[in-house]
Amino acid sequence: MTPYRVREVRTEEDRAAAFAVRRAVFVVEQGVPEEIEYDAHDATAVHVIAEHAAGGAALGTGRLLYGPDAAGRTGGAEGVGALGRLAVTRDARGLGVGAALVRAIEDAARARGLTAVDLHAQTHALDFYRRLGYGPYGEEFLDAGIPHLAMRRVL
C-alpha cells in the first residue's frame, strides 16, 4: 500500500497545509522571498496535496493554473495549463510523492478540458520531469534567482 494519498485541496485547512509545505521547501530551504512565493493566482488555481496515509500530515503540494491565469506561463497557448509550485517535504522525497502530485495535476488538467501542461522546471529537476514525459523548450531563465527551463507534456 502507498504510504500517502494525493487529492485536490478542498478546505482552508488543506490550503494552509499546502502553503506550509511551500514555505518549508521554497522559502526556508531554497531562500525564495516569502513575498513572491504566494501570488494572486493562488486564489483561482487548483491545488493538490499529498498527505501521509496514516496521520494526514502534508508531504507535498502543487498547483494548476488554467484559462487566462495560465497564459503568462504558456505563451498564451490555448488548452494548455501551467503546473507550478510543486514541493515535497524533505522527509518524503524519494517516495514517489512528486510524481504522484504531477499525475494528479495532469488529471485535474484533463478534467478541465486541457490538452497539455507546461511548467517551469528548476534545472536540477529536469531529469525528474523528463521521466514523466515533459520536454524542454526555449532558453534557460532565472526565476527567484534560480535557473529554470520551460517544459511541456501533451496529455
Steps between C-alpha positions, in 0.01 A plus 500: 500500500616854421589685823332819374196621310469786251186707449377846412498757777144547625513700824683795651677251727625310191612828344691601814676161505593534131633852558704378797672246274575772245643722772722221638636406156518827308541767768698315768703247294547692175497858624215623280367827646167427669335802338543347153416140594129570534313689228157596373480174301478302823138611531394348166744211456418135552721388789587138572642358819676177592447390856623214712244218486517429872504844656402744228819709533570696180789357297477701179297736288469654156259715303344527157428830330260494206315742277618862509704433815724257309565728201811663647665162551390328179558774245124536472461155344133400505413184691830494689513513879795595716631271774682685773603528861576127515660434838571185700619504860854383561388187687264394218747530213578177319159345581334588167304791647618749237400275210161430661440875539590562134259228388224645721555842345485344153173329596363836615608651166324225303186546710499866396537417130868592466715321243849576636680617812796737514732556793809700589745245639794581719791370294604249767156336454508464120560123507208451741261673258651329193423162660139615532479584130577873498720646229699824537462801271643850487798646678601468864380789719517609862197496729557615860871481417478127417569366146189358328397355164150484353366150431175360351316168495212431264228311684 
